[in-house]
Amino acid sequence: MSNQETTLEEATHRINQLRTDLIEWTRQYYVLDQPTVEDHVYDESYRQLTELEQAFPSLVTPDSPTQRVGGQVLPGFEKVTHEIPMLSLGDVFSIEELSEFDQRLQKSVESEVSYNAELKIDGLAISLTYENGVFIKGSTRGDGTIGEDITENLKTVKSIPLTLTEPISLEVRGECYMPTKAFIALNKRREEAGEATFANPRNAAAGSLRQLNTSETAQRQLSTFIYYLVNPEQLNVKTQSEALERLTKLGFRTNNESRVTNNMTEISAYIAEYQAKRHDLSYDIDGIVLKANLFAIHDEVGNTVKVPKWAIAYKFPPDEQETIVLDIEWTV
Ligand SMILES: NC(=O)c1cc2c(=O)c3cc(F)ccc3oc2nc1N
């Protein structure tokens, strides 16, 4: 075999090994929050992969970790139509209103309604589409029907898998957010650079995803929690709690603070627990989301034009910490 072929074969073998390692290490660090290798080990492998791909461009694949860095400056964002509208959640602001929602829903269906209770992440709603297990499109909610194609920016978000653990085609939805630590560091950098700071992590995440310079997005340390499987029957999943388990197995980052609750007592306890824990979390939440756990109930009660009738968001009252910050800003 000529020298070139041998190195091509070696390169193929070496690239596959590096890619497998880097994809697994990325998943452990960014999806599971359980890194197993030191940064310098990751960086050295990444450097070798980049070098080999530059020497053998034909060996680059869409799921290679090197495809995440962005580095393009986009002319703008294409529009995307959501085949299935991306709705918003109805809001309630008290346990009484929540109880009324629960009673209304219990009355409109025969079976006992149990809810999957989830933290309401304060970020930006996104939709991710995969074809045969490969990430092909990501978009914002927009007005629920028309969103913006931000695929290139979402590729830089390391908790978003570029390939799934199974070669299936599906759409999922979730929240893209900026962790509190990343938000504080970003605002510090911006302040030092004499740039305007972001008011909160949600605005920072939105601003980061709307960057036309994708390498800027790549530096914003965004993360995700995926919470919605658009076609659960496709995967033969019957409840929201099962859907979250399935999404995790497929390689998505899901929030593991969610819990099935069977009555208002358990719901109130969950709300009290996370209202107390709110500032110990590494990300902002602005409430709790309750979803009828059984998908059969979703089909039975359906949606209004704007919101699902099988889910509700309970918003936390603004806590003193936020009001103090507002006062300081106001006086300044
Ligand atoms: N911010 C959130 O953490 C969060 C948001 C939504 C939604 O916006 C949402 C909107 C729908 F039409 C249906 C289900 C949903 O479930 C959701 N679940 C969540 N955990």
PDB file of C-alpha atoms in Angstrom, residues 224-324:
ATOM      1  CA  THR A 224     -30.211  23.529  27.717  1.00  0.00           C
ATOM      2  CA  PHE A 225     -32.916  21.531  29.427  1.00  0.00           C
ATOM      3  CA  ILE A 226     -35.065  19.549  26.960  1.00  0.00           C
ATOM      4  CA  TYR A 227     -38.598  18.986  28.215  1.00  0.00           C
ATOM      5  CA  TYR A 228     -40.861  18.193  25.264  1.00  0.00           C
ATOM      6  CA  LEU A 229     -41.124  15.327  22.780  1.00  0.00           C
ATOM      7  CA  VAL A 230     -43.260  16.548  19.865  1.00  0.00           C
ATOM      8  CA  ASN A 231     -44.503  13.083  18.846  1.00  0.00           C
ATOM      9  CA  PRO A 232     -44.434  10.855  21.937  1.00  0.00           C
ATOM     10  CA  GLU A 233     -46.511   8.136  20.225  1.00  0.00           C
ATOM     11  CA  GLN A 234     -43.629   7.759  17.725  1.00  0.00           C
ATOM     12  CA  LEU A 235     -41.534   6.414  20.615  1.00  0.00           C
ATOM     13  CA  ASN A 236     -44.479   4.653  22.255  1.00  0.00           C
ATOM     14  CA  VAL A 237     -44.158   6.850  25.353  1.00  0.00           C
ATOM     15  CA  LYS A 238     -47.317   7.297  27.445  1.00  0.00           C
ATOM     16  CA  THR A 239     -46.422   9.930  30.070  1.00  0.00           C
ATOM     17  CA  GLN A 240     -44.367  13.118  30.426  1.00  0.00           C
ATOM     18  CA  SER A 241     -42.175  11.524  33.114  1.00  0.00           C
ATOM     19  CA  GLU A 242     -41.361   8.618  30.761  1.00  0.00           C
ATOM     20  CA  ALA A 243     -40.709  11.108  27.940  1.00  0.00           C
ATOM     21  CA  LEU A 244     -38.056  12.862  30.056  1.00  0.00           C
ATOM     22  CA  GLU A 245     -36.359   9.505  30.729  1.00  0.00           C
ATOM     23  CA  ARG A 246     -36.436   8.684  27.021  1.00  0.00           C
ATOM     24  CA  LEU A 247     -35.024  12.120  26.105  1.00  0.00           C
ATOM     25  CA  THR A 248     -32.161  11.539  28.555  1.00  0.00           C
ATOM     26  CA  LYS A 249     -31.391   8.108  26.994  1.00  0.00           C
ATOM     27  CA  LEU A 250     -31.359   9.735  23.531  1.00  0.00           C
ATOM     28  CA  GLY A 251     -28.557  12.030  24.724  1.00  0.00           C
ATOM     29  CA  PHE A 252     -30.414  15.215  25.694  1.00  0.00           C
ATOM     30  CA  ARG A 253     -29.807  17.188  28.873  1.00  0.00           C
ATOM     31  CA  THR A 254     -32.958  17.075  31.019  1.00  0.00           C
ATOM     32  CA  ASN A 255     -33.665  18.616  34.389  1.00  0.00           C
ATOM     33  CA  ASN A 256     -33.705  15.947  37.081  1.00  0.00           C
ATOM     34  CA  GLU A 257     -35.573  17.997  39.678  1.00  0.00           C
ATOM     35  CA  SER A 258     -38.944  17.047  38.129  1.00  0.00           C
ATOM     36  CA  ARG A 259     -41.365  14.862  40.075  1.00  0.00           C
ATOM     37  CA  VAL A 260     -44.763  13.212  39.570  1.00  0.00           C
ATOM     38  CA  THR A 261     -47.284  14.786  41.969  1.00  0.00           C
ATOM     39  CA  ASN A 262     -50.713  13.288  42.623  1.00  0.00           C
ATOM     40  CA  ASN A 263     -52.632  16.042  44.460  1.00  0.00           C
ATOM     41  CA  MET A 264     -52.497  19.658  45.551  1.00  0.00           C
ATOM     42  CA  THR A 265     -50.749  18.745  48.811  1.00  0.00           C
ATOM     43  CA  GLU A 266     -47.820  17.200  46.901  1.00  0.00           C
ATOM     44  CA  ILE A 267     -47.869  20.080  44.399  1.00  0.00           C
ATOM     45  CA  SER A 268     -47.741  22.694  47.177  1.00  0.00           C
ATOM     46  CA  ALA A 269     -44.859  20.819  48.816  1.00  0.00           C
ATOM     47  CA  TYR A 270     -42.913  20.781  45.525  1.00  0.00           C
ATOM     48  CA  ILE A 271     -43.543  24.511  45.046  1.00  0.00           C
ATOM     49  CA  ALA A 272     -42.471  25.341  48.624  1.00  0.00           C
ATOM     50  CA  GLU A 273     -39.340  23.181  48.270  1.00  0.00           C
ATOM     51  CA  TYR A 274     -38.138  24.913  45.110  1.00  0.00           C
ATOM     52  CA  GLN A 275     -39.199  28.391  46.160  1.00  0.00           C
ATOM     53  CA  ALA A 276     -36.803  27.836  49.095  1.00  0.00           C
ATOM     54  CA  LYS A 277     -34.069  26.230  46.963  1.00  0.00           C
ATOM     55  CA  ARG A 278     -34.438  28.730  44.099  1.00  0.00           C
ATOM     56  CA  HIS A 279     -31.210  30.643  44.728  1.00  0.00           C
ATOM     57  CA  ASP A 280     -29.129  27.518  45.361  1.00  0.00           C
ATOM     58  CA  LEU A 281     -29.664  26.353  41.758  1.00  0.00           C
ATOM     59  CA  SER A 282     -26.987  27.078  39.120  1.00  0.00           C
ATOM     60  CA  TYR A 283     -29.627  28.658  36.835  1.00  0.00           C
ATOM     61  CA  ASP A 284     -32.608  30.991  37.086  1.00  0.00           C
ATOM     62  CA  ILE A 285     -36.127  29.655  37.498  1.00  0.00           C
ATOM     63  CA  ASP A 286     -39.228  31.845  37.613  1.00  0.00           C
ATOM     64  CA  GLY A 287     -41.714  29.232  38.761  1.00  0.00           C
ATOM     65  CA  ILE A 288     -42.960  25.701  38.365  1.00  0.00           C
ATOM     66  CA  VAL A 289     -44.619  23.999  35.388  1.00  0.00           C
ATOM     67  CA  LEU A 290     -47.322  21.401  35.986  1.00  0.00           C
ATOM     68  CA  LYS A 291     -48.271  19.045  33.153  1.00  0.00           C
ATOM     69  CA  ALA A 292     -50.888  16.314  33.163  1.00  0.00           C
ATOM     70  CA  ASN A 293     -48.560  13.312  33.202  1.00  0.00           C
ATOM     71  CA  LEU A 294     -50.687  11.080  30.924  1.00  0.00           C
ATOM     72  CA  PHE A 295     -50.393  12.071  27.228  1.00  0.00           C
ATOM     73  CA  ALA A 296     -53.901  10.644  26.693  1.00  0.00           C
ATOM     74  CA  ILE A 297     -55.166  13.618  28.737  1.00  0.00           C
ATOM     75  CA  HIS A 298     -53.245  16.032  26.488  1.00  0.00           C
ATOM     76  CA  ASP A 299     -55.101  14.579  23.496  1.00  0.00           C
ATOM     77  CA  GLU A 300     -58.420  14.625  25.361  1.00  0.00           C
ATOM     78  CA  VAL A 301     -58.356  18.290  26.470  1.00  0.00           C
ATOM     79  CA  GLY A 302     -56.148  19.746  23.713  1.00  0.00           C
ATOM     80  CA  ASN A 303     -55.023  23.370  23.449  1.00  0.00           C
ATOM     81  CA  THR A 304     -56.541  26.820  23.059  1.00  0.00           C
ATOM     82  CA  VAL A 305     -55.098  29.007  20.260  1.00  0.00           C
ATOM     83  CA  LYS A 306     -52.365  30.208  22.621  1.00  0.00           C
ATOM     84  CA  VAL A 307     -51.852  27.685  25.432  1.00  0.00           C
ATOM     85  CA  PRO A 308     -52.132  23.948  26.217  1.00  0.00           C
ATOM     86  CA  LYS A 309     -55.112  23.102  28.458  1.00  0.00           C
ATOM     87  CA  TRP A 310     -53.185  20.254  30.122  1.00  0.00           C
ATOM     88  CA  ALA A 311     -50.358  22.359  31.553  1.00  0.00           C
ATOM     89  CA  ILE A 312     -49.970  25.494  33.646  1.00  0.00           C
ATOM     90  CA  ALA A 313     -47.106  27.652  34.921  1.00  0.00           C
ATOM     91  CA  TYR A 314     -47.164  28.736  38.544  1.00  0.00           C
ATOM     92  CA  LYS A 315     -45.049  31.902  38.747  1.00  0.00           C
ATOM     93  CA  PHE A 316     -43.116  32.634  41.947  1.00  0.00           C
ATOM     94  CA  PRO A 317     -43.864  36.011  43.524  1.00  0.00           C
ATOM     95  CA  PRO A 318     -40.895  38.372  42.804  1.00  0.00           C
ATOM     96  CA  ASP A 319     -38.679  37.741  45.813  1.00  0.00           C
ATOM     97  CA  GLU A 320     -37.140  40.507  47.953  1.00  0.00           C
ATOM     98  CA  GLN A 321     -33.684  39.891  46.341  1.00  0.00           C
ATOM     99  CA  GLU A 322     -35.041  40.930  42.915  1.00  0.00           C
ATOM    100  CA  THR A 323     -36.916  43.955  44.267  1.00  0.00           C
ATOM    101  CA  ILE A 324     -33.794  45.173  46.146  1.00  0.00           C
TER     102      ILE A 324
END
